[in-house]
Coordinates of C-alpha atoms in Angstrom, one line a residue:
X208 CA 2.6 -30.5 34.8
X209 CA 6.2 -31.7 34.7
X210 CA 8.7 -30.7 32.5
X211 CA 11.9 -32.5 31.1
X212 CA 14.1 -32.5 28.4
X213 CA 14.8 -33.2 24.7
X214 CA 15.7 -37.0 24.5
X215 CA 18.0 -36.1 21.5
X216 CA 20.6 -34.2 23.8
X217 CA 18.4 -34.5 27.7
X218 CA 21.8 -35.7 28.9
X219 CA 24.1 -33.5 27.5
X220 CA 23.9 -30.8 30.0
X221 CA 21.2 -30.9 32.8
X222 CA 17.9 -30.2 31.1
X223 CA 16.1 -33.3 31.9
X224 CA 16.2 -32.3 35.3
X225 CA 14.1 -29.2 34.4
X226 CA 10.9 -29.0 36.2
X227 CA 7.9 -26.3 35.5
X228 CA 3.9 -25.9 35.8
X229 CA 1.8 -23.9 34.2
X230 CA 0.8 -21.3 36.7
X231 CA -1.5 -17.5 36.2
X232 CA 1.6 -16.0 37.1
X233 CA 3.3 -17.6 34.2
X234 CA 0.4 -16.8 31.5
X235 CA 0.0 -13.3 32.7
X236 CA 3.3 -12.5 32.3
X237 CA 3.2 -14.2 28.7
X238 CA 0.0 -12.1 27.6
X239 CA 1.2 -9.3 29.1
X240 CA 4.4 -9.3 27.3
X241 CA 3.2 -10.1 23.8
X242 CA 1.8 -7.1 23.8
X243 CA 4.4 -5.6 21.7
X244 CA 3.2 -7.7 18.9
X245 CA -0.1 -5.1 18.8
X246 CA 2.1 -2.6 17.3
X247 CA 3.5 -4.0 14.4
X248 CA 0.6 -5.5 13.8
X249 CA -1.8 -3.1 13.4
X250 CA 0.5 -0.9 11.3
X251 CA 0.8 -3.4 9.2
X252 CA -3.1 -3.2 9.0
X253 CA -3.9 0.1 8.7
X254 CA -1.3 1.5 6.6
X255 CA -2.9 -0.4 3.4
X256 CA -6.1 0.5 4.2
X257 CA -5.9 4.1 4.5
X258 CA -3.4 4.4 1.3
X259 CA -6.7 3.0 -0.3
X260 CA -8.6 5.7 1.1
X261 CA -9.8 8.2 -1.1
X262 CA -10.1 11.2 1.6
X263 CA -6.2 10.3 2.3
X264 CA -5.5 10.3 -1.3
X265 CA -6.9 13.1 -2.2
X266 CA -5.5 15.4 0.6
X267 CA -1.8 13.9 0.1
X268 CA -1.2 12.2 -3.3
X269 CA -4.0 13.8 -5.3
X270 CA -2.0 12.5 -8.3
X271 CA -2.4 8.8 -6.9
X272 CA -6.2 9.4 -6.7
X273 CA -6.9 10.4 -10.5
X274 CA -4.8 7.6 -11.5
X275 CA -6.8 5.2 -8.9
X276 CA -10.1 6.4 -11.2
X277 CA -9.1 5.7 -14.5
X278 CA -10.7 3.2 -16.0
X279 CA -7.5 2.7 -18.9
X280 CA -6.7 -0.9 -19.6
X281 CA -2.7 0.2 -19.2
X282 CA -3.7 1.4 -15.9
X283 CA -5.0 -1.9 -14.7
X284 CA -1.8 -2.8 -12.5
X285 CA -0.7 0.6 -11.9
X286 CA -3.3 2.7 -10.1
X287 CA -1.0 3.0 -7.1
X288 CA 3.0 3.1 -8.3
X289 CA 4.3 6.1 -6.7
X290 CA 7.4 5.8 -5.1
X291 CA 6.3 9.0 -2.3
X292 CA 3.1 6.6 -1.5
X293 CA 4.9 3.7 -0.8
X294 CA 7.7 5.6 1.3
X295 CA 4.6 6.7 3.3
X296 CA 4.6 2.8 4.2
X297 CA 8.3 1.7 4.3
X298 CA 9.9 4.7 6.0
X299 CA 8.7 3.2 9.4
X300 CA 10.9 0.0 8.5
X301 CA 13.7 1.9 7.5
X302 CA 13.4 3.0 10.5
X303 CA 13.0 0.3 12.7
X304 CA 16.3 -1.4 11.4
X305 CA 17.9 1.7 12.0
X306 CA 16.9 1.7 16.1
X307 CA 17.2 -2.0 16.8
X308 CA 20.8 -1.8 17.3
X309 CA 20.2 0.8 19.7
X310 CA 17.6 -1.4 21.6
X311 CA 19.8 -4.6 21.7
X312 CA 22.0 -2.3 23.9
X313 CA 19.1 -1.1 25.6
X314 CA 17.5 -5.2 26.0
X315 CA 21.2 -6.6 27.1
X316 CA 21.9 -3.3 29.8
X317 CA 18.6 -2.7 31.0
X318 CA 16.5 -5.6 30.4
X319 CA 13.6 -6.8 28.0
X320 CA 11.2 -4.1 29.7
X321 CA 13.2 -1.5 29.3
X322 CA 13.2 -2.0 25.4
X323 CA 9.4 -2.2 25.5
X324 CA 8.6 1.1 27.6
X325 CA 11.3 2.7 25.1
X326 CA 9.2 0.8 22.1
X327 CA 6.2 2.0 23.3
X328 CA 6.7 5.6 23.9
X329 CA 7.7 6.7 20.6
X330 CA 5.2 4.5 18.8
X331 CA 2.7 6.8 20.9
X332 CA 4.3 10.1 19.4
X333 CA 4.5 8.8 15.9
X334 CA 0.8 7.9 16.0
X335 CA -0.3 11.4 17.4
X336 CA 2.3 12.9 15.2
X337 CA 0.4 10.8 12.1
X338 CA -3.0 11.6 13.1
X339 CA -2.9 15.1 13.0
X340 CA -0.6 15.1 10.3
X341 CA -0.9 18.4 7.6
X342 CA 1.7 17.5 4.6
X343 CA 3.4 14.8 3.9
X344 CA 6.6 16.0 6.1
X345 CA 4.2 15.4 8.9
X346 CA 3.5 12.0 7.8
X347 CA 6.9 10.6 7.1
X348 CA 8.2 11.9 10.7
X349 CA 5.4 10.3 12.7
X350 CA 5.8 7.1 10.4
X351 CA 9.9 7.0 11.3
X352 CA 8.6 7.5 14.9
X353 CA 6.3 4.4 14.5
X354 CA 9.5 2.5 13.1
X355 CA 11.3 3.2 16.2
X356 CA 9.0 1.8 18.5
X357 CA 8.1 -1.2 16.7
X358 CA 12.4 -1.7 16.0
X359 CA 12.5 -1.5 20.0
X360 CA 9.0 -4.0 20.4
X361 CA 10.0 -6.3 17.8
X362 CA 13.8 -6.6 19.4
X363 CA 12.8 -7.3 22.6
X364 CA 9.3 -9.1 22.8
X365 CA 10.3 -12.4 21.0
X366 CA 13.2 -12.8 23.4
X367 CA 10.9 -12.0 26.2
X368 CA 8.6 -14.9 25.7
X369 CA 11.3 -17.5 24.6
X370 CA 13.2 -17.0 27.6
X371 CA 10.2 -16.5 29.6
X372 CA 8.3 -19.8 28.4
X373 CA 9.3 -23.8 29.5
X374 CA 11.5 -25.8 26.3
X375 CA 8.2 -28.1 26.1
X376 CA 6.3 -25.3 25.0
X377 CA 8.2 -22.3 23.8
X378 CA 7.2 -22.7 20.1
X379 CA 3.9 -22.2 21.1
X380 CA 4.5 -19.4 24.1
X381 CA 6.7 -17.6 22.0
X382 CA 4.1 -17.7 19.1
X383 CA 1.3 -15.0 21.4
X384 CA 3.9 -12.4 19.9
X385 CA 2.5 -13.5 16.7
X386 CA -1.1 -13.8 18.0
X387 CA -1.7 -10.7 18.7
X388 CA 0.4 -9.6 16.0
X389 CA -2.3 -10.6 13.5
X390 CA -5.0 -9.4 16.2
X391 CA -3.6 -5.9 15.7
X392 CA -3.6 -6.2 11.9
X393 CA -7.7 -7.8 12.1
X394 CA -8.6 -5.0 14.5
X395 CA -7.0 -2.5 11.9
X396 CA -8.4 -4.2 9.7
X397 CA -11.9 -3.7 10.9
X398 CA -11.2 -0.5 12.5
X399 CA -10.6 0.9 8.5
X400 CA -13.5 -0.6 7.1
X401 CA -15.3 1.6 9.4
X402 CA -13.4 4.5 9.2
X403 CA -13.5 4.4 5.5
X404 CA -17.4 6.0 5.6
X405 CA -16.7 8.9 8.0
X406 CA -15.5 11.8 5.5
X407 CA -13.4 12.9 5.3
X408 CA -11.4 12.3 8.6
X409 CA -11.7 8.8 8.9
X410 CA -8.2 8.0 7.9
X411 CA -7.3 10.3 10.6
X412 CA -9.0 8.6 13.5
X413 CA -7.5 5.3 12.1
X414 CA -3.9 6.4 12.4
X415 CA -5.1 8.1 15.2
X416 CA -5.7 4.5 17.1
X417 CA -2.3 3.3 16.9
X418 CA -2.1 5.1 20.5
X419 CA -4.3 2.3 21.8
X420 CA -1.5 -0.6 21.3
X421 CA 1.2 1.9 22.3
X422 CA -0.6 2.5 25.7
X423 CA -1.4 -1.2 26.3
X424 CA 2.6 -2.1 25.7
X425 CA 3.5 0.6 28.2
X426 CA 0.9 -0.9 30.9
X427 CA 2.2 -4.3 29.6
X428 CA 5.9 -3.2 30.5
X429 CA 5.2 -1.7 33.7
X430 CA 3.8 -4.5 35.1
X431 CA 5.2 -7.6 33.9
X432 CA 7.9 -8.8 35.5
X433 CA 12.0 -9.2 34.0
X434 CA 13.3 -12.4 32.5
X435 CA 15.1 -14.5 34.8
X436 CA 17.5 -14.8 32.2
X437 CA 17.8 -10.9 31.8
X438 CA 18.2 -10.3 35.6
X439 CA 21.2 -13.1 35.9
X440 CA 22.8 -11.2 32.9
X441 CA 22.5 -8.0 34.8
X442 CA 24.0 -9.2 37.6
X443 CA 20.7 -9.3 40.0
X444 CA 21.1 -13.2 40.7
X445 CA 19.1 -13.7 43.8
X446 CA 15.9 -11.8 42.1
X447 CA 16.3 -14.0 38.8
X448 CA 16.0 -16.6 41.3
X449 CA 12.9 -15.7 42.8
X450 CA 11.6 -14.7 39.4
X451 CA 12.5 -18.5 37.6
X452 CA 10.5 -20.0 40.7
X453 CA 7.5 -18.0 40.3
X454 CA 7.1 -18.6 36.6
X455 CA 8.0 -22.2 36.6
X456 CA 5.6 -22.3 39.5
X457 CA 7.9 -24.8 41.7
X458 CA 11.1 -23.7 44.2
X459 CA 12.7 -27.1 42.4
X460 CA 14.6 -24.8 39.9
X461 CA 18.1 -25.7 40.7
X462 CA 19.0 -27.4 37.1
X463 CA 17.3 -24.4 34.9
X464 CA 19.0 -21.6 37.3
X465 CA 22.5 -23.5 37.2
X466 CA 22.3 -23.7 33.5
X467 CA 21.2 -19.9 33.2
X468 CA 24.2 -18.5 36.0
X469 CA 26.3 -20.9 33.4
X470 CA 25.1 -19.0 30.3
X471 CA 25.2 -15.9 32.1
X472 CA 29.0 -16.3 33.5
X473 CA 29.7 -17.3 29.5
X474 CA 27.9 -13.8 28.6
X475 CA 29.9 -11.7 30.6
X476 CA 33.1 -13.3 29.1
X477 CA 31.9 -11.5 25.8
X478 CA 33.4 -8.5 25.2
X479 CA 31.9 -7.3 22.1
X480 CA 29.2 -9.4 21.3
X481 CA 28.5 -8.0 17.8
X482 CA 31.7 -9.4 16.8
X483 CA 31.5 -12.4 18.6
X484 CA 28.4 -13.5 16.9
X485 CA 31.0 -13.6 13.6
X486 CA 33.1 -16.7 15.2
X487 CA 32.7 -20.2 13.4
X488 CA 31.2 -21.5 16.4
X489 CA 28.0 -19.3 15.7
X490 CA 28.1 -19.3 12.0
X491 CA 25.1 -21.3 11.5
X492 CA 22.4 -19.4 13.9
X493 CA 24.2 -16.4 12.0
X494 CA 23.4 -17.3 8.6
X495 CA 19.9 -19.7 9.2
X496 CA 18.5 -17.5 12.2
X497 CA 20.2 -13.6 11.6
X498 CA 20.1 -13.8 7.7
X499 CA 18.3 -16.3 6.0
X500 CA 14.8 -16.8 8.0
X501 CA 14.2 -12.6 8.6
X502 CA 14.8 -12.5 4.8
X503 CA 12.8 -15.6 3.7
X504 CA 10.4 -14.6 5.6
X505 CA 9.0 -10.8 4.0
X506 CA 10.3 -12.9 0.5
X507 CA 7.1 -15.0 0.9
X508 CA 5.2 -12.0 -0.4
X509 CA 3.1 -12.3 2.3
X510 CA 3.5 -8.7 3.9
X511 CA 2.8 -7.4 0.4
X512 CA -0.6 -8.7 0.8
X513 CA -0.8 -7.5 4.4
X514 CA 0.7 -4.0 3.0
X515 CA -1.6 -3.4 0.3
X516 CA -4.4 -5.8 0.7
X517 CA -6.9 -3.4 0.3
X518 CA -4.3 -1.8 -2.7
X519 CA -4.2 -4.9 -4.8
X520 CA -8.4 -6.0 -4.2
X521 CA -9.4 -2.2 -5.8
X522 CA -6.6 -3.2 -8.4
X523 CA -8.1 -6.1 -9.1
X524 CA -11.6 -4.5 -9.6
X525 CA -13.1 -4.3 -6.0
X526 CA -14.7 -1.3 -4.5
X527 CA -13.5 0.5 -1.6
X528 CA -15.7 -0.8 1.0
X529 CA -15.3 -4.7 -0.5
X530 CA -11.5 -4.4 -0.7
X531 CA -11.4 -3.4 3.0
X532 CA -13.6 -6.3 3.3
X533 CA -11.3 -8.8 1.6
X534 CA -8.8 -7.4 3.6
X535 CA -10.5 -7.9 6.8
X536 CA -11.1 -11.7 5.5
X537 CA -7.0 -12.5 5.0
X538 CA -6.7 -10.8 8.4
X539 CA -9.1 -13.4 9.8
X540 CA -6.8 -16.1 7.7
X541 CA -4.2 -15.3 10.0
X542 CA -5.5 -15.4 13.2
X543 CA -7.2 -18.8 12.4
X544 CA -3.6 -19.6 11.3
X545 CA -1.5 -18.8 14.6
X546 CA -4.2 -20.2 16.7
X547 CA -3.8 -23.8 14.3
X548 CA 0.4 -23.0 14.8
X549 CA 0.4 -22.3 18.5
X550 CA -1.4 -25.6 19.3
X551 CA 0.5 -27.8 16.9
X552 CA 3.8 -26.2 16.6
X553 CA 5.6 -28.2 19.6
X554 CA 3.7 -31.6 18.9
X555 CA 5.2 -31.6 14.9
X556 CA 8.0 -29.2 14.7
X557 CA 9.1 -26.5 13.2
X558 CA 10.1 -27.8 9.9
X559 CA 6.9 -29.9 9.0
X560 CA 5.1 -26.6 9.3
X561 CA 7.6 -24.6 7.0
X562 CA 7.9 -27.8 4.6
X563 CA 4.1 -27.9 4.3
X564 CA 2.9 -24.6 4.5
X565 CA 5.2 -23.6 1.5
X566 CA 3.8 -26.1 -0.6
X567 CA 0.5 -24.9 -0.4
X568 CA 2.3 -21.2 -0.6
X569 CA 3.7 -22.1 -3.7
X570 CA 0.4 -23.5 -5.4
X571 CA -1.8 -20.7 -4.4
X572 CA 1.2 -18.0 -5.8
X573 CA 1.0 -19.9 -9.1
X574 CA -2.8 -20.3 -9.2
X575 CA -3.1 -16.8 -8.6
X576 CA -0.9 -15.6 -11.4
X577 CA -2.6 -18.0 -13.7
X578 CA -6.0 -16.4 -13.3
X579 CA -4.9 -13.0 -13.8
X580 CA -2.7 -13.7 -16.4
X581 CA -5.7 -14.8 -18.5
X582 CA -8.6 -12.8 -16.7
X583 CA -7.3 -9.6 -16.1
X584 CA -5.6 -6.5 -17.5
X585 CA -8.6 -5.7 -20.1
X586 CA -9.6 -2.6 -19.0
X587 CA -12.7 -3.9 -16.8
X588 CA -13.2 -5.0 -13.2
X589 CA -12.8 -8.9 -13.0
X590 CA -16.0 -11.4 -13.4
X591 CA -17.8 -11.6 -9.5
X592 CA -16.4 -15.6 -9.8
X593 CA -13.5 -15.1 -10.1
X594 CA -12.9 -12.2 -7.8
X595 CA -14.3 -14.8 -5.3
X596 CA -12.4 -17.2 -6.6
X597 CA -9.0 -14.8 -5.6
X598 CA -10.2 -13.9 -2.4
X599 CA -10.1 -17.6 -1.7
X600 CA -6.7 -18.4 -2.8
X601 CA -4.9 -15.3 -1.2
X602 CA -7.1 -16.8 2.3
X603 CA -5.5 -20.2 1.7
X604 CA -2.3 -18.0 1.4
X605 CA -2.7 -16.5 4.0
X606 CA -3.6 -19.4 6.2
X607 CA -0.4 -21.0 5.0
X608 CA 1.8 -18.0 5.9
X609 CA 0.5 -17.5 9.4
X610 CA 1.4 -21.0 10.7
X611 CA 4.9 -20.7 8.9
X612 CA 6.6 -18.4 7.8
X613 CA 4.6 -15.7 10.0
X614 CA 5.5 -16.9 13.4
X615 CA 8.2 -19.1 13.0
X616 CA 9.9 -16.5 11.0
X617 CA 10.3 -14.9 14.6
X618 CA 10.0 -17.9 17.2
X619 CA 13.5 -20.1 15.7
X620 CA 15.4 -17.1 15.4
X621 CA 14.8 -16.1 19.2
X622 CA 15.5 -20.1 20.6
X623 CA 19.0 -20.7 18.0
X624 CA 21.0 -18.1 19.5
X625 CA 23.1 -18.7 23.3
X626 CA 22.7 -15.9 25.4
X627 CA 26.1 -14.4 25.2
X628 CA 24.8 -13.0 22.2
X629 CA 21.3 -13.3 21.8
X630 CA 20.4 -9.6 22.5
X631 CA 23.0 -8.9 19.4
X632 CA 21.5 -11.3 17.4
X633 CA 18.4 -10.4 17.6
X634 CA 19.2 -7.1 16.7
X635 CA 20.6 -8.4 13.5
X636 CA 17.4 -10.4 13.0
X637 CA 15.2 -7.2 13.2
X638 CA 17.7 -5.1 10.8
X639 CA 17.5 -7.8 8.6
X640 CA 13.5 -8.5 8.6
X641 CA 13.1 -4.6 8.3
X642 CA 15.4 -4.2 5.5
X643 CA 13.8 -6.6 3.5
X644 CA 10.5 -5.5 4.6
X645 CA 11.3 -1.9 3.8
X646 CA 12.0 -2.9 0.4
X647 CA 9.3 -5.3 -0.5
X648 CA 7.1 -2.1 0.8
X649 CA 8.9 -0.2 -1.5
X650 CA 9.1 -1.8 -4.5
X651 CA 6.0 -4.1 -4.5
X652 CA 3.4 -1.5 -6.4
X653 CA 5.9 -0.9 -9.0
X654 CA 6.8 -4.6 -9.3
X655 CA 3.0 -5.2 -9.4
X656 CA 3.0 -2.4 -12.0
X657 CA 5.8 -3.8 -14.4
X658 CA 5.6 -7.2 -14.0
X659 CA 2.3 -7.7 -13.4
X660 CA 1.0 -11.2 -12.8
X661 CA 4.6 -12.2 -12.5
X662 CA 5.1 -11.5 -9.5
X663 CA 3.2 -14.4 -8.0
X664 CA 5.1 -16.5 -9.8
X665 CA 8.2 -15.2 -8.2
X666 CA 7.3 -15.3 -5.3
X667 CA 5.8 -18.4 -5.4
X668 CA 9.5 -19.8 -7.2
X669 CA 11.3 -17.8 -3.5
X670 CA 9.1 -19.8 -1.6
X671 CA 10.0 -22.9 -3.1
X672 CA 13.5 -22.2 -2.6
X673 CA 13.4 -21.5 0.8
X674 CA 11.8 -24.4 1.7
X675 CA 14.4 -26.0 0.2
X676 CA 16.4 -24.0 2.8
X677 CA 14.7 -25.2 5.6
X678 CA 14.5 -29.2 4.4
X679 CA 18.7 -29.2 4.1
X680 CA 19.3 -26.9 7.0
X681 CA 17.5 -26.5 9.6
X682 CA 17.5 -28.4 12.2
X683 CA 14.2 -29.5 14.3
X684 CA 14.3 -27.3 17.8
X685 CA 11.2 -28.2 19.4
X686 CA 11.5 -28.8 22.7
X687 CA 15.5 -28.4 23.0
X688 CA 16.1 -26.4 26.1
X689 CA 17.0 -23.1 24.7
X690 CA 20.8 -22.5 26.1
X691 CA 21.5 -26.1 24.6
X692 CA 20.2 -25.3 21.0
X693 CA 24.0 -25.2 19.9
X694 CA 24.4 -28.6 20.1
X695 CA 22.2 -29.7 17.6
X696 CA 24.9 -27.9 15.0
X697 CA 27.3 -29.9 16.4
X698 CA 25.0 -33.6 15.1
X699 CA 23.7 -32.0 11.7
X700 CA 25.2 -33.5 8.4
X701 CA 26.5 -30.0 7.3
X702 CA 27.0 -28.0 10.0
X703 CA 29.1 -30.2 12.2
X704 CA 31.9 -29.5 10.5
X705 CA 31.8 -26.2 10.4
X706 CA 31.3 -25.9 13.8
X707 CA 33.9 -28.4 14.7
X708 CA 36.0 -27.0 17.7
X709 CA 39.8 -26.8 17.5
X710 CA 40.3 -29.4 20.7
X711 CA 38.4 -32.0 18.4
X712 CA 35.8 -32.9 21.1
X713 CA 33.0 -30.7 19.3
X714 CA 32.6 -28.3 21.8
X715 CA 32.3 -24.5 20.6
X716 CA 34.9 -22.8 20.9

């Protein structure tokens, strides 16, 4: 199949000369490389399920696990508020903001695959280091371990596919890092809802199989090959060459490579990168693709769900096996949701799927507080109806979320950025995404604790205002060739003028 350009801007620069098929090569490499998405996603997966645990529990927090069997009305929302339980959860996000900066000098020096070997390596250690874990010391150094790896995965796979994928359908190519994201978090999922019956190590084995993704990475970034677009930035032009053919599938590359040696000779011009992603020219992809989306996106509430689904359905009156259950049905949610995201994403855009995925975000966030609001906090586990009735709602949440919020949160940050500093900027997205992770892993229990059905209602009021965000500033991206992203700034109502280049023509300067 042929490929062209964006009809908005095709004649801008050279892109509707582009020209690409879909070949194996091309989807191995793609598979292969969203790999790194298995990581993050089944620790988010598996750390809610075995802080539910009661083996876990009662060898670590035993304090957590009489509280977690009370049966005291003032209780209801608190079973689980301890800041030492939820640092077991957030350290690894602390420290993945922590490494990323490290990893975009390791992505923009060495490559994408240099990132993911370093990613996957000390996600391995952390997850030994967790399974055979004997005090909490233990625990919280195999979890910063995990944080490392994922900071390196999370850096480098999103640029790997966008650069990797064809500007027709990079929304949707870049979107397998969110595919098997949510695959990791279902397989944990499942893999704890197993585990849960085999006392009292089970929660062992399921930290225990973090190793799996961590190997499958490493194989992943042995074998796949570089981006083009890493190897002209390092300087290896004639193998980017050969590399751009193969993946495109067609030797008629000259457009697409001229654009890249362009980019690339732009790049090297770039001194200090961090500091250039400050200048007016990049202020918008700095504040809508570094600051606001990574932020927006953990503020959906989402990832407290993904956290502590397991958590909150035992809070809410479920038994241990049927919260894992429930848990295992969100997970399902959001694979159903990326798959929906991944074929439609390119066809309607990015924003239609923000715009009308928060709606339905924001009703199920107020519907949910509603119920508990007048159902719940009485001392007793909820009626069977409406515990059914919540299971459904945080689905439709969920479904919502994971063609959204979930992978866009990570796809139009990794296509706004040119590639002078995209390595640095997507270090900036990770810190940012972690940090605010890290805190909503942190202080979700006690919100849940002290505000109690309130905090659907807040998050359902940050969802509507950042789709309020995306309706005013965000420009549609889908299908603009990714080194000429920048000029949709130059044509939007607001940002035109900030960007606005001293010579008066418009271009960035």
């Amino acid at each position: 199949m042929a490929g062209g350009g964006f009809a908005d801007i095709g004649n801008a620069k050279r892109a509707h000369l582009y020209q690409y098929k879909i070949t194996g090569f091309f989807i191995y490499s793609c598979i292969v490389g969203a790999l790194g998405g298995s990581l993050f996603g089944y620790d988010l997966g598996v750390s809610g399920g075995v802080t539910s645990m009661d083996d876990f529990l009662k060898e670590f927090f035993p304090h957590v696990y009489e509280r977690k069997h009370a049966h005291l009305a003032e209780t209801d929302y608190c079973k689980y508020d301890d800041q030492l339980l939820t640092l077991f959860t957030s350290s690894l996000y602390f420290a993945a903001l922590i490494s990323t900066f490290g990893a975009s000098s390791l992505t923009k020096n060495k490559g994408r695959k240099a990132s993911i070997l370093a990613g996957s390596i000390s996600f391995f250690i952390g997850a030994v280091l967790n399974a055979a874990a004997k005090n909490i010391a233990m625990l919280i150094i195999g979890r910063v371990l995990l944080g490392i790896g994922i900071g390196f995965g999370n850096q480098a796979v999103p640029l790997y596919l966008s650069e990797m994928a064809p500007s027709k359908i990079r929304g949707a190519v870049n979107q397998l890092f969110q595919l098997t994201t949510c695959l990791g978090i279902l397989v944990a999922n499942l893999v704890n809802y197993g585990t849960e019956r085999l006392h009292p190590w089970g929660w062992r084995l399921s930290l225990g199989l973090a190793t799996v993704p961590a190997i499958l990475m490493f194989i992943g970034g042995c074998v796949c090959p570089e981006t083009p677009n890493s190897l002209v930035e390092q300087g290896r032009i004639e193998e980017g060459r050969i590399v751009l053919e193969k993946v495109r599938g067609t030797p008629n590359v000259d457009a697409e490579f001229d654009d890249l040696l362009e980019a690339s000779r732009d790049a090297k011009a770039i001194k200090n990168p961090f500091q250039n992603l400050l200048k007016r020219k990049n202020r918008p992809q700095l504040i809508i693709g570094a600051l606001a989306i990574p932020a927006f996106q953990q503020l959906t509430g989402n990832n407290s769900i993904l956290f502590y689904a397991p958590v909150i359905f035992q809070t809410l009156g479920f038994g241990s096996s049927a919260s894992l259950y429930s848990s295992v049905i969100t997970s399902v949610a959001l694979v159903l949701a990326t798959l929906i995201s991944m074929a439609y994403v390119d066809k309607f855009g990015r924003r239609a799927f923000f715009l009308e995925a928060g709606a339905e975000m924001i009703f199920c966030m107020v519907a949910t507080a509603i119920v508990l609001a007048l159902e719940f906090g009485k001392g007793k586990q909820l009626p069977l109806g409406i515990g059914i009735f919540l299971v459904i709602v945080i689905f439709l949440f969920v479904l919502a979320y994971g063609r959204s919020w979930g992978p866009l949160g990570w796809l139009v940050p990794s296509e706004l950025f040119p590639l002078e500093i995209r390595s640095a900027a997507q270090s900036v997205v990770v810190c940012v995404n972690m940090i605010f992770t890290a805190l909503v892993a942190q202080l979700f229990l006690v919100s849940l604790c002290h505000l109690k059905y309130g905090i659907f209602l807040l998050f359902g009021a940050l969802v509507a205002l950042m789709s309020c965000f995306i309706f005013f500033f965000l420009p549609e991206t889908k299908q603009v060739p990714i080194e000429e992203i920048y000029l949709l700034f130059e044509k939007h109502w607001f940002w035109k003028r900030i960007v606005a280049g001293n010579n008066g023509s418009g271009t960035p300067v």
